[in-house]
Amino acid sequence: MVHALQRAGRRLRPGGMLISLRPHRTWRPAVAIIAPGYRLPVARLVNPAFDRNLRSADSALDRVVDEGWFIPAGARSSRFRIFLQRPSQMRTYLELISPPRPRFPRGGRARLHELWASAPRGARIEVTEYLVINVLRRR
Amino acid sequence: MSDDRLLSAYPREGLELRLIERFTSLRRKHVLEIGCGDGRLTLQYAPRASSVLAIDPDRASIDEAAWQQADRGIRNVAFRVGSIEQLPEQGAAFDIVLFSWSL
């Protein structure tokens, strides 16, 4: 990963920007059942394999700054929401994500179905995902 | 159409561009995008950029990106199968290198 960033640095003009857009390392996707005036948290999805990749990415970005390739130019977190009409769409949604895919923690999927069974009419499933952008300037 | 086909695991169009442009404009820039996938984000910002070289190791994704590009009549993007490791170290300098969900 460090090598990829160094290689990218070699192709950037001085003062050029390296931008990394990726999932947030610690804010895991949150699943909730929602309806007007109603929000019931279900679970946060887990992805241990991908977490390792994200830790490596953070370390690699720190390292190329420490090595003097880049100067930090900014970082920001944001979030976005995906809405599902019913629990069966959760599988489709997860399959849209490139491996390694997130999954429910133990008991999480059962909790979703259990809570969905008693949700008000018109309820939806909301998945809130968090992302982070890091911007580095080439020296 | 099944509403499953409307599902996306990515942010709605525009969110990532707004985040990027808080830090730097893409207008008239030469951009290298690493891990462009099917060009979902690439084709959002390409009309602002001067040129884009977008690479991804997955041929099927690059084929889809090229099809979408042709469908939209966007001419300033070169989609290529490959990775940053395969990119020559020497060559035209870029203004921006974007790792889009790929680092």
XYZ file of N, CA, C and O in Angstrom, chain A:
556
model
N 0.821 -1.200 0.000
C 0.000 0.000 0.000
C 0.867 1.266 0.000
O 0.594 2.214 -0.722
N 1.914 1.226 0.815
C 2.860 2.349 0.814
C 3.480 2.483 -0.569
O 3.604 3.593 -1.111
N 3.827 1.325 -1.149
C 4.433 1.326 -2.472
C 3.482 1.956 -3.505
O 3.919 2.729 -4.370
N 2.208 1.638 -3.396
C 1.216 2.205 -4.331
C 1.153 3.722 -4.184
O 1.076 4.454 -5.184
N 1.209 4.198 -2.954
C 1.159 5.646 -2.730
C 2.424 6.335 -3.240
O 2.371 7.420 -3.819
N 3.566 5.671 -3.028
C 4.826 6.240 -3.534
C 4.803 6.297 -5.058
O 5.236 7.268 -5.674
N 4.282 5.237 -5.647
C 4.212 5.186 -7.109
C 3.277 6.275 -7.642
O 3.566 6.931 -8.646
N 2.168 6.450 -6.937
C 1.245 7.526 -7.317
C 1.944 8.875 -7.186
O 1.795 9.755 -8.044
N 2.750 9.007 -6.123
C 3.459 10.259 -5.906
C 4.411 10.588 -7.044
O 4.579 11.752 -7.419
N 5.016 9.542 -7.609
C 5.967 9.768 -8.718
C 5.258 10.291 -9.971
O 5.886 10.903 -10.815
N 3.949 9.995 -10.077
C 3.219 10.446 -11.266
C 2.472 11.762 -11.044
O 1.751 12.217 -11.922
N 2.607 12.308 -9.836
C 1.956 13.589 -9.547
C 2.930 14.730 -9.784
O 4.109 14.630 -9.430
N 2.429 15.822 -10.308
C 3.291 17.008 -10.409
C 3.491 17.576 -9.006
O 2.657 17.350 -8.118
N 4.591 18.308 -8.769
C 4.757 18.942 -7.461
C 3.553 19.833 -7.154
O 3.095 20.591 -8.020
N 3.033 19.717 -5.968
C 1.832 20.477 -5.610
C 0.540 19.771 -5.962
O -0.544 20.227 -5.583
N 0.646 18.672 -6.701
C -0.552 17.905 -7.066
C -1.154 17.223 -5.845
O -0.517 17.112 -4.796
N -2.387 16.768 -5.995
C -3.130 16.237 -4.854
C -3.350 14.738 -4.979
O -3.766 14.257 -6.045
N -3.128 14.041 -3.885
C -3.514 12.635 -3.795
C -4.756 12.568 -2.905
O -4.752 13.101 -1.788
N -5.788 11.932 -3.430
C -7.062 11.872 -2.708
C -7.414 10.410 -2.457
O -7.405 9.596 -3.384
N -7.698 10.096 -1.207
C -8.152 8.749 -0.862
C -9.565 8.845 -0.300
O -9.819 9.561 0.660
N -10.454 8.106 -0.935
C -11.857 8.064 -0.524
C -12.143 6.623 -0.144
O -11.953 5.717 -0.962
N -12.543 6.385 1.096
C -12.715 4.996 1.530
C -13.660 4.931 2.717
O -13.933 5.962 3.347
N -14.112 3.734 3.053
C -14.984 3.608 4.226
C -14.262 4.038 5.490
O -13.041 3.886 5.591
N -15.011 4.546 6.436
C -14.426 4.953 7.704
C -13.983 3.721 8.480
O -14.670 2.705 8.488
N -12.825 3.824 9.127
C -12.242 2.643 9.773
C -13.000 2.223 11.024
O -13.131 1.030 11.299
N -13.488 3.166 11.791
C -14.089 2.784 13.081
C -15.612 2.937 13.110
O -16.262 2.320 13.936
N -16.177 3.761 12.246
C -17.628 3.904 12.243
C -18.202 2.881 11.275
O -18.226 3.093 10.054
N -18.642 1.787 11.807
C -19.131 0.691 10.973
C -20.557 0.967 10.513
O -21.310 1.714 11.180
N -20.961 0.379 9.376
C -22.332 0.597 8.881
C -23.376 0.232 9.938
O -23.285 -0.813 10.585
N -24.341 1.116 10.097
C -25.366 0.931 11.120
C -26.711 0.616 10.470
O -27.140 1.325 9.553
N -27.343 -0.431 10.927
C -28.648 -0.844 10.379
C -29.728 -0.462 11.380
O -29.595 -0.709 12.583
N -30.794 0.154 10.872
C -31.919 0.529 11.735
C -33.218 0.317 10.971
O -33.234 0.306 9.732
N -34.286 0.158 11.694
C -35.619 0.149 11.089
C -36.227 1.513 11.373
O -36.207 1.987 12.512
N -36.723 2.132 10.316
C -37.245 3.488 10.491
C -38.655 3.598 9.907
O -39.049 2.854 9.001
N -39.384 4.540 10.455
C -40.696 4.946 9.942
C -40.887 6.361 10.479
O -40.113 6.801 11.338
N -41.862 7.103 9.981
C -42.053 8.453 10.517
C -42.188 8.423 12.046
O -43.043 7.721 12.584
N -41.317 9.156 12.722
C -41.336 9.212 14.177
C -40.859 7.948 14.866
O -41.128 7.745 16.058
N -40.148 7.113 14.141
C -39.786 5.789 14.667
C -38.408 5.411 14.159
O -38.119 5.515 12.974
N -37.534 5.043 15.059
C -36.200 4.565 14.662
C -35.752 3.521 15.665
O -35.698 3.782 16.862
N -35.468 2.352 15.173
C -35.074 1.257 16.040
C -33.722 0.712 15.566
O -33.650 0.055 14.522
N -32.634 0.999 16.277
C -31.326 0.457 15.880
C -31.340 -1.063 15.927
O -31.882 -1.653 16.865
N -30.744 -1.675 14.910
C -30.731 -3.143 14.834
C -29.334 -3.672 15.147
O -29.160 -4.496 16.049
N -28.329 -3.197 14.418
C -26.976 -3.724 14.599
C -26.004 -2.871 13.792
O -26.415 -2.111 12.908
N -24.754 -3.005 14.122
C -23.696 -2.467 13.260
C -23.049 -3.633 12.538
O -22.732 -4.647 13.169
N -22.872 -3.505 11.236
C -22.278 -4.591 10.464
C -20.795 -4.713 10.806
O -20.151 -3.721 11.162
N -20.273 -5.901 10.696
C -18.856 -6.128 11.008
C -18.140 -6.657 9.772
O -18.759 -7.257 8.880
N -16.845 -6.402 9.739
C -16.048 -6.844 8.595
C -14.573 -6.915 8.997
O -13.767 -6.050 8.609
N -14.220 -7.918 9.806
C -12.856 -7.960 10.346
C -11.771 -7.948 9.278
O -10.741 -7.282 9.445
N -11.999 -8.658 8.173
C -10.964 -8.721 7.127
C -10.741 -7.337 6.520
O -9.603 -6.907 6.292
N -11.835 -6.642 6.274
C -11.717 -5.324 5.652
C -11.147 -4.310 6.636
O -10.429 -3.386 6.235
N -11.448 -4.483 7.913
C -10.890 -3.579 8.917
C -9.368 -3.589 8.867
O -8.728 -2.546 9.034
N -8.814 -4.756 8.626
C -7.340 -4.836 8.532
C -6.845 -3.997 7.349
O -5.846 -3.299 7.441
N -7.571 -4.083 6.218
C -7.183 -3.285 5.049
C -7.242 -1.787 5.360
O -6.385 -1.017 4.939
N -8.295 -1.407 6.091
C -8.451 0.017 6.394
C -7.365 0.509 7.345
O -6.868 1.627 7.208
N -6.982 -0.352 8.288
C -5.878 0.030 9.182
C -4.589 0.192 8.375
O -3.818 1.118 8.596
N -4.379 -0.716 7.427
C -3.184 -0.618 6.576
C -3.204 0.671 5.760
O -2.172 1.314 5.571
N -4.381 1.029 5.268
C -4.493 2.262 4.472
C -4.139 3.477 5.327
O -3.383 4.357 4.897
N -4.685 3.523 6.527
C -4.371 4.644 7.424
C -2.868 4.715 7.694
O -2.258 5.786 7.649
N -2.276 3.543 7.971
C -0.838 3.514 8.262
C -0.027 3.960 7.057
O 0.969 4.686 7.197
N -0.439 3.507 5.875
C 0.301 3.857 4.659
C 0.249 5.361 4.407
O 1.257 5.975 4.026
N -0.907 5.957 4.623
C -1.021 7.407 4.425
C -0.127 8.153 5.415
O 0.551 9.121 5.052
N -0.121 7.682 6.656
C 0.754 8.317 7.654
C 2.219 8.184 7.240
O 3.010 9.118 7.383
N 2.554 7.011 6.728
C 3.966 6.754 6.430
C 4.491 7.624 5.291
O 5.599 8.151 5.382
N 3.697 7.784 4.216
C 4.205 8.603 3.106
C 4.303 10.078 3.495
O 5.079 10.824 2.903
N 3.529 10.479 4.499
C 3.688 11.841 5.034
C 4.980 11.903 5.852
O 5.793 12.821 5.678
N 5.173 10.899 6.719
C 6.393 10.869 7.544
C 7.649 10.814 6.682
O 8.685 11.388 7.036
N 7.560 10.111 5.557
C 8.724 9.971 4.687
C 8.976 11.219 3.845
O 9.964 11.278 3.109
N 8.058 12.173 3.913
C 8.269 13.431 3.223
C 7.749 13.496 1.797
O 8.000 14.467 1.083
N 7.013 12.473 1.375
C 6.462 12.508 0.014
C 5.343 13.551 -0.101
O 5.215 14.205 -1.129
N 4.543 13.635 0.934
C 3.322 14.451 0.876
C 3.186 15.307 2.128
O 3.759 15.007 3.171
N 2.339 16.327 1.991
C 1.940 17.163 3.124
C 0.433 16.985 3.288
O -0.306 17.078 2.293
N -0.062 16.743 4.492
C -1.519 16.614 4.664
C -2.225 17.904 4.244
O -1.811 18.994 4.632
N -3.277 17.759 3.451
C -4.018 18.937 3.001
C -5.451 18.931 3.522
O -6.193 19.881 3.282
N -5.833 17.873 4.208
C -7.176 17.875 4.783
C -7.753 16.486 4.907
O -7.301 15.544 4.246
N -8.721 16.366 5.762
C -9.440 15.103 5.949
C -10.847 15.442 6.412
O -11.056 16.465 7.087
N -11.772 14.623 6.029
C -13.152 14.877 6.430
C -13.921 13.573 6.411
O -13.675 12.714 5.566
N -14.868 13.450 7.310
C -15.742 12.284 7.316
C -17.124 12.694 6.835
O -17.518 13.854 6.969
N -17.824 11.744 6.308
C -19.202 12.005 5.891
C -19.992 10.708 6.018
O -19.434 9.669 6.383
N -21.242 10.772 5.744
C -22.048 9.557 5.815
C -23.096 9.594 4.715
O -23.434 10.655 4.188
N -23.590 8.437 4.391
C -24.699 8.356 3.446
C -25.594 7.213 3.859
O -25.198 6.343 4.645
N -26.816 7.245 3.339
C -27.798 6.250 3.759
C -28.340 5.485 2.560
O -28.566 6.055 1.496
N -28.528 4.210 2.810
C -29.153 3.322 1.837
C -30.476 2.872 2.455
O -30.513 2.532 3.646
N -31.525 2.875 1.653
C -32.831 2.461 2.191
C -33.297 1.182 1.501
O -33.237 1.066 0.277
N -33.726 0.254 2.313
C -34.226 -1.026 1.822
C -35.699 -1.139 2.194
O -36.107 -0.690 3.271
N -36.451 -1.757 1.308
C -37.899 -1.846 1.537
C -38.281 -3.006 2.445
O -39.364 -3.009 3.033
N -37.415 -4.021 2.508
C -37.753 -5.218 3.293
C -36.455 -5.973 3.602
O -35.443 -5.776 2.917
N -36.497 -6.862 4.611
C -35.274 -7.569 5.008
C -34.635 -8.390 3.887
O -33.408 -8.520 3.845
N -35.437 -8.916 2.979
C -34.845 -9.753 1.924
C -33.896 -8.953 1.036
O -33.020 -9.518 0.380
N -34.050 -7.621 0.999
C -33.151 -6.814 0.171
C -31.758 -6.671 0.806
O -30.826 -6.231 0.145
N -31.637 -7.036 2.063
C -30.343 -6.915 2.724
C -29.299 -7.791 2.037
O -28.147 -7.386 1.855
N -29.706 -8.975 1.639
C -28.758 -9.862 0.958
C -28.290 -9.242 -0.360
O -27.104 -9.221 -0.675
N -29.236 -8.703 -1.127
C -28.884 -8.058 -2.400
C -27.915 -6.906 -2.163
O -26.914 -6.755 -2.856
N -28.237 -6.114 -1.162
C -27.396 -4.967 -0.830
C -25.964 -5.413 -0.481
O -24.987 -4.861 -0.990
N -25.855 -6.431 0.364
C -24.518 -6.886 0.777
C -23.744 -7.461 -0.405
O -22.527 -7.314 -0.496
N -24.464 -8.085 -1.333
C -23.781 -8.666 -2.491
C -23.288 -7.599 -3.460
O -22.457 -7.867 -4.327
N -23.798 -6.379 -3.337
C -23.325 -5.287 -4.198
C -21.953 -4.786 -3.758
O -21.272 -4.082 -4.491
N -21.563 -5.121 -2.547
C -20.294 -4.635 -1.997
C -19.182 -5.598 -2.401
O -19.341 -6.817 -2.300
N -18.066 -5.038 -2.855
C -16.940 -5.882 -3.247
C -16.396 -6.617 -2.025
O -16.315 -6.044 -0.938
N -15.993 -7.885 -2.195
C -15.419 -8.628 -1.069
C -14.143 -7.950 -0.556
O -13.441 -7.309 -1.346
N -13.830 -8.114 0.720
C -14.594 -8.845 1.738
C -15.832 -8.065 2.188
O -15.722 -6.884 2.529
N -16.989 -8.733 2.161
C -18.246 -8.047 2.438
C -18.514 -7.991 3.944
O -18.144 -8.901 4.677
N -19.220 -6.942 4.359
C -19.616 -6.904 5.769
C -20.702 -7.940 6.045
O -21.325 -8.458 5.107
N -20.905 -8.216 7.303
C -21.960 -9.155 7.695
C -22.537 -8.695 9.027
O -21.952 -7.841 9.716
N -23.665 -9.286 9.382
C -24.247 -8.990 10.684
C -23.394 -9.626 11.774
O -22.838 -10.715 11.572
N -23.331 -9.001 12.942
C -22.720 -9.694 14.076
C -23.627 -10.841 14.497
O -24.792 -10.918 14.057
N -23.129 -11.702 15.325
C -23.902 -12.858 15.776
C -25.262 -12.400 16.313
O -25.332 -11.526 17.170
N -26.316 -12.986 15.791
C -27.666 -12.667 16.255
C -28.278 -11.441 15.593
O -29.462 -11.153 15.787
N -27.487 -10.711 14.813
C -27.963 -9.461 14.232
C -29.059 -9.649 13.180
O -30.050 -8.917 13.151
N -28.867 -10.652 12.319
C -29.864 -10.875 11.268
C -31.197 -11.330 11.892
O -32.272 -10.888 11.472
N -31.100 -12.196 12.892
C -32.322 -12.663 13.566
C -33.041 -11.482 14.229
O -34.278 -11.389 14.190
N -32.239 -10.571 14.796
C -32.833 -9.395 15.444
C -33.553 -8.530 14.403
O -34.628 -7.999 14.671
N -32.947 -8.406 13.230
C -33.593 -7.622 12.165
C -34.970 -8.211 11.844
O -35.970 -7.480 11.777
N -35.023 -9.513 11.647
C -36.300 -10.141 11.282
C -37.312 -10.029 12.426
O -38.495 -9.782 12.199
N -36.815 -10.179 13.629
C -37.696 -10.109 14.801
C -38.294 -8.704 14.938
O -39.502 -8.532 15.133
N -37.440 -7.687 14.804
C -37.922 -6.312 14.955
C -38.793 -5.893 13.773
O -39.747 -5.133 13.927
N -38.446 -6.414 12.603
C -39.227 -6.084 11.398
C -40.662 -6.597 11.543
O -41.615 -5.939 11.105
N -40.810 -7.749 12.161
C -42.136 -8.361 12.304
C -43.074 -7.471 13.110
O -44.303 -7.521 12.917
N -42.510 -6.644 13.987
C -43.372 -5.788 14.808
C -43.245 -4.311 14.421
O -43.729 -3.431 15.150
N -42.602 -4.042 13.279
C -42.427 -2.644 12.842
C -43.744 -2.088 12.315
O -44.602 -2.839 11.830
N -43.918 -0.777 12.407
C -45.161 -0.187 11.895
C -45.268 -0.313 10.377
O -44.257 -0.461 9.678
N -46.486 -0.232 9.877
C -46.711 -0.283 8.419
C -45.924 0.855 7.755
O -45.869 1.965 8.288
N -45.312 0.556 6.635
C -44.550 1.577 5.909
C -43.120 1.731 6.386
O -42.395 2.619 5.915
N -42.704 0.879 7.303
C -41.334 0.976 7.800
C -40.349 0.605 6.692
O -40.687 -0.111 5.736
N -39.125 1.111 6.838
C -38.033 0.770 5.917
C -36.800 0.411 6.732
O -36.724 0.726 7.923
N -35.853 -0.199 6.052
C -34.573 -0.489 6.696
C -33.573 0.538 6.189
O -33.477 0.771 4.977
N -32.876 1.130 7.107
C -31.885 2.156 6.765
C -30.493 1.633 7.120
O -30.282 1.165 8.227
N -29.584 1.731 6.159
C -28.186 1.414 6.444
C -27.409 2.723 6.317
O -27.409 3.354 5.251
N -26.802 3.135 7.400
C -25.985 4.352 7.372
C -24.524 3.937 7.243
O -24.017 3.169 8.060
N -23.893 4.431 6.198
C -22.478 4.110 5.975
C -21.652 5.381 6.135
O -22.117 6.483 5.832
N -20.447 5.193 6.581
C -19.562 6.325 6.855
C -18.335 6.232 5.960
O -17.808 5.146 5.734
N -17.912 7.357 5.460
C -16.730 7.372 4.616
C -15.786 8.473 5.083
O -16.187 9.375 5.824
N -14.550 8.356 4.638
C -13.561 9.368 5.000
C -12.778 9.737 3.749
O -12.529 8.886 2.890
N -12.450 11.010 3.648
C -11.604 11.470 2.547
C -10.331 12.048 3.161
O -10.388 12.799 4.129
N -9.196 11.627 2.626
C -7.904 12.205 3.001
C -7.313 12.843 1.750
O -7.323 12.224 0.682
N -6.802 14.026 1.904
C -6.164 14.724 0.786
C -4.738 15.079 1.194
O -4.498 15.662 2.246
N -3.789 14.653 0.355
C -2.372 14.934 0.589
C -1.821 15.723 -0.595
O -2.194 15.446 -1.737
N -0.963 16.670 -0.292
C -0.348 17.482 -1.374
C 1.076 16.978 -1.605
O 1.859 16.818 -0.675
N 1.397 16.770 -2.874
C 2.751 16.316 -3.239
C 3.746 17.433 -3.002
O 3.506 18.581 -3.385
N 4.844 17.096 -2.335
C 5.889 18.114 -2.108
C 6.564 18.474 -3.405
O 6.708 17.654 -4.282
